[in-house]
Tab-separated table of C-alpha atoms in Angstrom:
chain	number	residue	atom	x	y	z
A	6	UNK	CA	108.237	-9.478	-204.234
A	7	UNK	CA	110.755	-7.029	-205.848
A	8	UNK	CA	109.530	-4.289	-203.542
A	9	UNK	CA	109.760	-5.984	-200.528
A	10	UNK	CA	113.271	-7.452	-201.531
A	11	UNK	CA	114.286	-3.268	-202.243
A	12	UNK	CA	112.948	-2.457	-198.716
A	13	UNK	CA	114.033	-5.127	-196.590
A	14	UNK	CA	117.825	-4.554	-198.010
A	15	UNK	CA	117.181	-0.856	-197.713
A	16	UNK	CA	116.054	-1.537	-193.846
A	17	UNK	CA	119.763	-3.612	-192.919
A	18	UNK	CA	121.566	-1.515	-194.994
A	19	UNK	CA	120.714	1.867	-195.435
A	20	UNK	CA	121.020	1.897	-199.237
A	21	UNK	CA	118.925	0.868	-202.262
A	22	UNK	CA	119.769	-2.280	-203.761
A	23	UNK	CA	119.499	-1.119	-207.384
A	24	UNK	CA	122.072	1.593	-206.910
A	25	UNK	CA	124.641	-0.478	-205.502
A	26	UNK	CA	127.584	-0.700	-207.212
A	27	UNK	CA	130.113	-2.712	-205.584
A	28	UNK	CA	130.880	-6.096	-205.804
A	29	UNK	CA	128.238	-8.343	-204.268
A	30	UNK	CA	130.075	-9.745	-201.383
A	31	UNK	CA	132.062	-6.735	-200.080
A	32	UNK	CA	131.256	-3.872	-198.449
A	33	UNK	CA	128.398	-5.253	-197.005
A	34	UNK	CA	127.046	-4.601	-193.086
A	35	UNK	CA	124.601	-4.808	-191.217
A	36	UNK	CA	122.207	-7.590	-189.056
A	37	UNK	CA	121.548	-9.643	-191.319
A	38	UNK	CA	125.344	-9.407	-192.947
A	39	UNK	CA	126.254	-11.197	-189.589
A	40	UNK	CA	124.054	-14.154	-189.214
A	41	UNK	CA	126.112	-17.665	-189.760
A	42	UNK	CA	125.473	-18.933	-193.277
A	43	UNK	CA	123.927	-15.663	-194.482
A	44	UNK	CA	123.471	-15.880	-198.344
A	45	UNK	CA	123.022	-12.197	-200.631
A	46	UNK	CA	121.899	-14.664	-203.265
A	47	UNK	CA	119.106	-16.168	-201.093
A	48	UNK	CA	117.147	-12.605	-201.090
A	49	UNK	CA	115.941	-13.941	-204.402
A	50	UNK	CA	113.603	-16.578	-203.975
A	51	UNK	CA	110.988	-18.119	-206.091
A	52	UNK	CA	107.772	-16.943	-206.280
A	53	UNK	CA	106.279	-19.346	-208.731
A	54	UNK	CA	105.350	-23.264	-207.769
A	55	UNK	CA	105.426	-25.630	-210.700
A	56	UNK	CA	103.697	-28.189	-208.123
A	57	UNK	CA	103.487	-32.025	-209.431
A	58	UNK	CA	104.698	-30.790	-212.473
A	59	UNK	CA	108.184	-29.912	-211.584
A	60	UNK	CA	110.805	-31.548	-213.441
A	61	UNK	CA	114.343	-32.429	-212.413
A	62	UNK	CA	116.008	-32.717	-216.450
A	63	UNK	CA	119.087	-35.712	-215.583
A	64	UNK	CA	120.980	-37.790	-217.482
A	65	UNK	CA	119.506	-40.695	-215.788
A	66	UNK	CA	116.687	-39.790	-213.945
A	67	UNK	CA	116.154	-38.292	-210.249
A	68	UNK	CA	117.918	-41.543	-208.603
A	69	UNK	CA	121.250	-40.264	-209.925
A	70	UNK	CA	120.901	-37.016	-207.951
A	71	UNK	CA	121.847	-36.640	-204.889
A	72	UNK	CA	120.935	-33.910	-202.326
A	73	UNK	CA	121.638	-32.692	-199.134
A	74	UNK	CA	121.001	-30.210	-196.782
A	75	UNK	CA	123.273	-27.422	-195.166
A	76	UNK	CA	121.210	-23.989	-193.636
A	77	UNK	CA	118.078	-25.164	-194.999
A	78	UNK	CA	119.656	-24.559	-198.689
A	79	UNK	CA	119.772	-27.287	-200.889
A	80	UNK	CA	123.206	-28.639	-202.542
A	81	UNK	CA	123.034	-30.115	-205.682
A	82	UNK	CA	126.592	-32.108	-206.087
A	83	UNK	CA	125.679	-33.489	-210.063
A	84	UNK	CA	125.701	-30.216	-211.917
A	85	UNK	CA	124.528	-31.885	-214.903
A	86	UNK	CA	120.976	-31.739	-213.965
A	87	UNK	CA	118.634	-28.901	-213.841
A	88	UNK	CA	115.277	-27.790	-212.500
A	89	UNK	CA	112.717	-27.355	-215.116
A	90	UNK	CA	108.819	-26.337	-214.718
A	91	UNK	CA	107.540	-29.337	-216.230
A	92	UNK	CA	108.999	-32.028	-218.725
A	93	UNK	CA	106.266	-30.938	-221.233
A	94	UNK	CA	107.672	-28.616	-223.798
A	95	UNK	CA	106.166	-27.100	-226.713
A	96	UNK	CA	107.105	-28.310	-230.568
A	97	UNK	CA	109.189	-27.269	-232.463
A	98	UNK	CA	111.454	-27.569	-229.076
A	99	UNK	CA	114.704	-25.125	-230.161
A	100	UNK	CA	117.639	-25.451	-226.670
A	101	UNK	CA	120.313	-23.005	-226.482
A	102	UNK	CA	122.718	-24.046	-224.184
A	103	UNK	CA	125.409	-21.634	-222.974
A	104	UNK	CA	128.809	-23.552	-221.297
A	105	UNK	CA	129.415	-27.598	-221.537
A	106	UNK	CA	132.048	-28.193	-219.935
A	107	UNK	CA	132.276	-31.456	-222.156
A	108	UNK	CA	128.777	-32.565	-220.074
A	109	UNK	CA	125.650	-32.791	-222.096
A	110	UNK	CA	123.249	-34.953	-219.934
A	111	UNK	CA	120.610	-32.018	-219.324
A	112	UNK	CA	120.704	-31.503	-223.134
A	113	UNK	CA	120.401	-35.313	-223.621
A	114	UNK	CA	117.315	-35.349	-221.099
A	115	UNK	CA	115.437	-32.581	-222.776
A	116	UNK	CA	116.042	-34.031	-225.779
A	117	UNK	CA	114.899	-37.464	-225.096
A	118	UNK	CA	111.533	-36.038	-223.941
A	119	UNK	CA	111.250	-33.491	-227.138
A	120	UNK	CA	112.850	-34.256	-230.008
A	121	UNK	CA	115.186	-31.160	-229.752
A	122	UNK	CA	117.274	-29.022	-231.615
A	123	UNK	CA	120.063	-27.928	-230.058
A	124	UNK	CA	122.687	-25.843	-230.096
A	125	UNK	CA	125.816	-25.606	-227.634
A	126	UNK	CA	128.219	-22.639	-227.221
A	127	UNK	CA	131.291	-23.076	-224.959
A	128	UNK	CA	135.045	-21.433	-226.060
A	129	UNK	CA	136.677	-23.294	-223.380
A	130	UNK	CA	136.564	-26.491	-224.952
A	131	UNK	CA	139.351	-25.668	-227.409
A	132	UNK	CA	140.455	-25.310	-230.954
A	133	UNK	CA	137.366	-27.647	-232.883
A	134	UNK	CA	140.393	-30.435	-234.044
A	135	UNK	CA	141.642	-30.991	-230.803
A	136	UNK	CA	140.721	-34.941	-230.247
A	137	UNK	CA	138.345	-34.123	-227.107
A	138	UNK	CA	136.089	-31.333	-228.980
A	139	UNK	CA	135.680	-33.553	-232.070
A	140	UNK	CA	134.566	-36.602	-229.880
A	141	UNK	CA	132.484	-34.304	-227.920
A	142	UNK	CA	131.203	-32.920	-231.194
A	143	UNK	CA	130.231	-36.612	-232.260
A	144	UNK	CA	128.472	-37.467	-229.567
A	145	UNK	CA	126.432	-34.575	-229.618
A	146	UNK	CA	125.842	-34.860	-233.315
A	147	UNK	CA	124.188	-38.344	-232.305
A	148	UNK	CA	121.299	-36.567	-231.315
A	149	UNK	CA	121.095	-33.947	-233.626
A	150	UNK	CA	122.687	-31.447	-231.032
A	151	UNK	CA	125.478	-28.939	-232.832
A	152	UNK	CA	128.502	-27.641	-230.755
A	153	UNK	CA	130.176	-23.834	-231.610
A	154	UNK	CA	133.550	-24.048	-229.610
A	155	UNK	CA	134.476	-20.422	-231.408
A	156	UNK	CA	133.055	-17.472	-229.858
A	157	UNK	CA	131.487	-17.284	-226.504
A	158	UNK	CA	128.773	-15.044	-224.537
A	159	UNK	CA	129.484	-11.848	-222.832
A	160	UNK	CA	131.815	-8.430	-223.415
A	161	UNK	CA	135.153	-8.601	-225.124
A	162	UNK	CA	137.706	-11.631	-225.157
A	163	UNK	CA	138.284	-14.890	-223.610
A	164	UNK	CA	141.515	-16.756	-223.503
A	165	UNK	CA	142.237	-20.135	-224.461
A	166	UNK	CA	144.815	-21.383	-221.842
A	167	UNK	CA	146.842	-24.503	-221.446
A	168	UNK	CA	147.852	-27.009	-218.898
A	169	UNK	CA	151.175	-25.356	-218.647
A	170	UNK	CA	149.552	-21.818	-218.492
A	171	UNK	CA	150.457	-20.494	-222.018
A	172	UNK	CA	147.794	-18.963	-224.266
A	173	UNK	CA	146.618	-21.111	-227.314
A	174	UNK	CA	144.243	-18.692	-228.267
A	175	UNK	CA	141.747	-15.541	-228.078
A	176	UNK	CA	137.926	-16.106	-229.158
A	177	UNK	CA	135.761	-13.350	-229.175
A	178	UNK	CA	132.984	-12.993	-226.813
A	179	UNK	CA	129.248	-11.721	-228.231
A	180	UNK	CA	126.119	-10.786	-227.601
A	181	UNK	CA	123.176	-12.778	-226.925
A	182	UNK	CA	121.822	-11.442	-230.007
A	183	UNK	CA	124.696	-11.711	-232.124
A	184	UNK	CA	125.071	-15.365	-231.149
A	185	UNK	CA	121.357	-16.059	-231.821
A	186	UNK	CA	121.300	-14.648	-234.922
A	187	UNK	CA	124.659	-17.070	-236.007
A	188	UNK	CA	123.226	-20.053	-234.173
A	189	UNK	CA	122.158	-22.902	-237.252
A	190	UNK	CA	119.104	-25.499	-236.214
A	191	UNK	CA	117.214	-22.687	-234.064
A	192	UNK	CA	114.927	-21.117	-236.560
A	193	UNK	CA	116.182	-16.872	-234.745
A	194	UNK	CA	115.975	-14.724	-238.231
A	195	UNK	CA	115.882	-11.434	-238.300
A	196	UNK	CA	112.629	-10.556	-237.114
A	197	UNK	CA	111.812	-13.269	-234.032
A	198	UNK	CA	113.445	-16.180	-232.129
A	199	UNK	CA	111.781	-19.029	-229.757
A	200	UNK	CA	113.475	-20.443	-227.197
A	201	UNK	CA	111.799	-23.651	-225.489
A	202	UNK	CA	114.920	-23.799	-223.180
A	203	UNK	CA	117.662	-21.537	-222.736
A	204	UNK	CA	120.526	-22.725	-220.581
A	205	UNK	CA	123.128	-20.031	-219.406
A	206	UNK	CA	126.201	-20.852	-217.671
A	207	UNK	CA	128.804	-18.239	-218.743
A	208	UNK	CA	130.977	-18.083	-215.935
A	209	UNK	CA	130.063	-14.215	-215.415
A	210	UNK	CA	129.245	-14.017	-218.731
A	211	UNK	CA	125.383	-14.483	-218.434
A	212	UNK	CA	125.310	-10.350	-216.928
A	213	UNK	CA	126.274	-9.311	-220.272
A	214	UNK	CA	123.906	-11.659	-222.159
A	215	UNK	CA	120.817	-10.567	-219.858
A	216	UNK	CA	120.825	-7.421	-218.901
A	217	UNK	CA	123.004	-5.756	-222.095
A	218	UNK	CA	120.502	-2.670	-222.542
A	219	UNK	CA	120.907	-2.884	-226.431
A	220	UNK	CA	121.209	-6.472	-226.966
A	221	UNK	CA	120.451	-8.661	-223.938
A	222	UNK	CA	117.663	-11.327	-223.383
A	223	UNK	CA	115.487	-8.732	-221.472
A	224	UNK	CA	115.560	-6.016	-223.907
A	225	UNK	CA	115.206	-8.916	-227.200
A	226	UNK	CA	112.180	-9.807	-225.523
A	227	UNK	CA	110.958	-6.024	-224.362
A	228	UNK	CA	111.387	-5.611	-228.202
A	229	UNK	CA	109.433	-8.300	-229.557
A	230	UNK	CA	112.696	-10.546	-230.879
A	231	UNK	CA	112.696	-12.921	-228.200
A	232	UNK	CA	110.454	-15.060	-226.153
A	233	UNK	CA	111.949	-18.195	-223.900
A	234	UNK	CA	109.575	-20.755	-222.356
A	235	UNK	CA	111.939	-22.019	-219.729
A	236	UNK	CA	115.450	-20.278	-218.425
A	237	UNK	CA	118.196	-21.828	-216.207
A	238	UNK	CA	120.692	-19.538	-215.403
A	239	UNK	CA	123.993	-19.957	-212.834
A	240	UNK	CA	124.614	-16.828	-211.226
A	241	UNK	CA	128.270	-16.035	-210.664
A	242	UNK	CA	127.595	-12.728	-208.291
A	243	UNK	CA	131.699	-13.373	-206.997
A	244	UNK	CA	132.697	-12.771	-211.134
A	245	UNK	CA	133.808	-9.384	-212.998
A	246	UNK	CA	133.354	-7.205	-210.204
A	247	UNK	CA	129.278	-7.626	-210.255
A	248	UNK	CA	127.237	-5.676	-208.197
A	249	UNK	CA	123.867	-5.612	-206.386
A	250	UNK	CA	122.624	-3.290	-209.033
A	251	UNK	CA	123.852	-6.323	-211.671
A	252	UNK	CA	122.145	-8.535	-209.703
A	253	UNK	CA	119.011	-6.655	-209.047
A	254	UNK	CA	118.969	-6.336	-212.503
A	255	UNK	CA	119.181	-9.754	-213.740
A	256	UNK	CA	116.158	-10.296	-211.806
A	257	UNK	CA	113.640	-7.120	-212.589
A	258	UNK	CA	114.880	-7.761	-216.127
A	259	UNK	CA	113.043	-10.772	-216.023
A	260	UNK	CA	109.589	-9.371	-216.163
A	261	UNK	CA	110.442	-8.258	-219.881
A	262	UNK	CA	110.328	-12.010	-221.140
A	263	UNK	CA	106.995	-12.663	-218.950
A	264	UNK	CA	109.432	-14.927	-216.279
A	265	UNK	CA	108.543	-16.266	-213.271
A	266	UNK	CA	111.516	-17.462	-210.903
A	267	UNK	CA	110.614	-20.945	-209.865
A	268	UNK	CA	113.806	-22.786	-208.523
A	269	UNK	CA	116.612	-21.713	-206.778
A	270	UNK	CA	119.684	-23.629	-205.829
A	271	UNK	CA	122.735	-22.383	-204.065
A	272	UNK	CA	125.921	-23.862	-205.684
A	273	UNK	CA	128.213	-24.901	-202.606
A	274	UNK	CA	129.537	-27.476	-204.558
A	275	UNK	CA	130.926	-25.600	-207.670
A	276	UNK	CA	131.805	-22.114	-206.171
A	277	UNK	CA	133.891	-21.143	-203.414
A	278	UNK	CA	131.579	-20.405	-200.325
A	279	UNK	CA	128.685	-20.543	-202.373
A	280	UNK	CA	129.086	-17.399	-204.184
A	281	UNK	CA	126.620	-18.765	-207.039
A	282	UNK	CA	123.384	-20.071	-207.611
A	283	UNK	CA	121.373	-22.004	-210.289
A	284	UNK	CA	117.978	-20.343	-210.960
A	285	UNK	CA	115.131	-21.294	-212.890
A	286	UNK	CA	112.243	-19.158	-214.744
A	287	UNK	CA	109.047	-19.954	-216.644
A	288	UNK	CA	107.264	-17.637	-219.009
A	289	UNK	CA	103.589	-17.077	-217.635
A	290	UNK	CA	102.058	-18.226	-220.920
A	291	UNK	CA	103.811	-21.491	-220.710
A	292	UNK	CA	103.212	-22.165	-217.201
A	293	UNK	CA	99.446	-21.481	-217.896
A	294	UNK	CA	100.008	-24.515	-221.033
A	295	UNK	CA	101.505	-26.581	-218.234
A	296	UNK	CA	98.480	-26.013	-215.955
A	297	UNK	CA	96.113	-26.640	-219.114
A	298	UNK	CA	97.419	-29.748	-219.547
A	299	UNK	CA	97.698	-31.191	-216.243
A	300	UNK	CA	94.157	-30.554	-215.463
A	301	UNK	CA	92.901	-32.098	-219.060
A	302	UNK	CA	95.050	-35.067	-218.070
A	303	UNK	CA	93.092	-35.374	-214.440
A	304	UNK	CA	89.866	-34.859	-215.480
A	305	UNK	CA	87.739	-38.587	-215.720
A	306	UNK	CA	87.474	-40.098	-218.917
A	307	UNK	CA	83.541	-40.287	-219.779
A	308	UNK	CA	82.266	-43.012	-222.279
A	309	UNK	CA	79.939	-41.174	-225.063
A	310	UNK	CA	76.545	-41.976	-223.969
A	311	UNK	CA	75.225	-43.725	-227.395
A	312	UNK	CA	78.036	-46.216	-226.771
A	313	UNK	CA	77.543	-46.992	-223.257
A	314	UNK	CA	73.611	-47.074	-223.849
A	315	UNK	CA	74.274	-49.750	-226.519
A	316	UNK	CA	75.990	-52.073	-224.546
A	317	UNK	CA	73.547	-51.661	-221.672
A	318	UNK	CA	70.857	-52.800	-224.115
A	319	UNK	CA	72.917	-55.822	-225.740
A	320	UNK	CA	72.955	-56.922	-221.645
């Protein structure tokens, strides 16, 4: 698949995707460039199928979704909910979850079906007294879920900015591994960290926390550190300047954690003209636990013979 992506770009373009390095939607020409409702994010598809196991993790179910079509992409107007491989998820079930917004219903759903711990970064909230973050903060605390309103994920700083546009405060930005490593409830020490769900919406920030060749999620896992059963990440290619080589990157990167891409959902909802998209990956070894289990669960349930002979005889 990633060959075929690299060639086909190479064929309308005349350049190689992974040494691209301007900004995602500029620049660009070329055939394909020209067709109404082209998508750059739709040249990475999934190449995985979860089949009857595929999960859509709500706050109350698949009836409070709704979907609709536009250029055979599909829109997904609650961005609470996200596509998972399969509801089944392994014990002890650890969530990071990366961006709120003040919404927690995929966290609640996950946790309803596992029993999770979970832990919730988002510096956009606001200072952790403000009224709103410690109400947030109690709710989530209802469910065992812990909220870290103080640093965030990515390169450098973020700015805490008002309704009136005046700056309340600065909170640091860190690495993926920096943040682990900080994060109380999921078990990351020094030597290895399991993720059963890892939830990234960063706002641009989820380049950094991937593809950081020192201390992003692909090289943690190259290294050992790391390993992540299920991954939903929102891809803001329109953020920070990133390019197709970003891009590219965030998905070759991939392979170091063992992830499949099995969902992909372009966000016309959320971003202006649909320059981001939710995507969804599954570690091999879990998918093959997923498979495991659905086929022990559809195989016939067969009496032991001593018991069933008995009763034939007491006929």
């Amino acid at each position: 698949a990633e060959r075929k992506r690299v060639l086909l770009h190479a064929l309308d373009f005349g350049e190689l995707m992974p040494e691209v390095r301007r900004p995602v939607f500029k620049g660009a020409s070329g055939k394909r460039h020209q067709r109404v409702g082209y998508q750059p994010l739709s040249d990475f598809l999934p190449e995985y199928f979860c089949g009857s196991s595929s999960w859509r993790a709500a706050p109350f179910g698949d009836a409070a979704i709704r979907r609709s079509f536009v250029s055979h992409q599909e829109v997904v107007t609650d961005d609470g909910a996200k596509q998972m491989c399969s509801s089944s998820i392994t014990q002890p079930c650890n969530v990071l979850s990366v961006g709120s917004n003040f919404q927690d219903g995929f966290e609640r759903a996950v946790n309803a079906v596992a029993n999770c711990s979970t832990y919730i970064v988002d510096p956009t909230l606001g200072f952790a007294h403000d009224p709103a973050v410690v109400k947030f903060s109690q709710n989530l605390a209802s469910y065992g879920a812990r909220l870290n309103s103080s640093v965030g994920i990515g390169k450098g700083r973020i700015r805490d900015i008002d309704q009136t546009g005046a700056v309340r405060a600065i909170r640091p930005l860190v690495s993926l591994w920096q943040l682990l490593k900080g994060a109380s409830g999921l078990n990351c020490d020094g030597s290895r960290c399991h993720l059963s769900v890892a939830k990234i919406d960063a706002e641009g920030g989820e380049f950094e926390a991937l593809t950081n060749p020192e201390f992003g999620a692909w090289k943690l896992c190259e290294t050992g550190y790391l390993t992540i059963d299920e991954l939903i990440v929102e891809v803001h290619a329109n953020k920070r300047g990133a390019s197709l080589a970003d891009l590219h990157n965030v998905f070759t990167g991939a392979l170091s954690c063992g992830l499949m891409l099995h969902n992909m959902e372009v966000n016309w909802e959320g971003c202006k003209k649909g320059n981001c998209a939710e995507y969804s990956w599954v570690s091999v070894r879990h998918a093959a636990e997923i498979v495991a289990a659905r086929r022990a669960r559809d195989v016939p349930h067969e009496e032991p013979r001593g018991r069933t002979a008995g009763r034939v005889q007491g006929q």
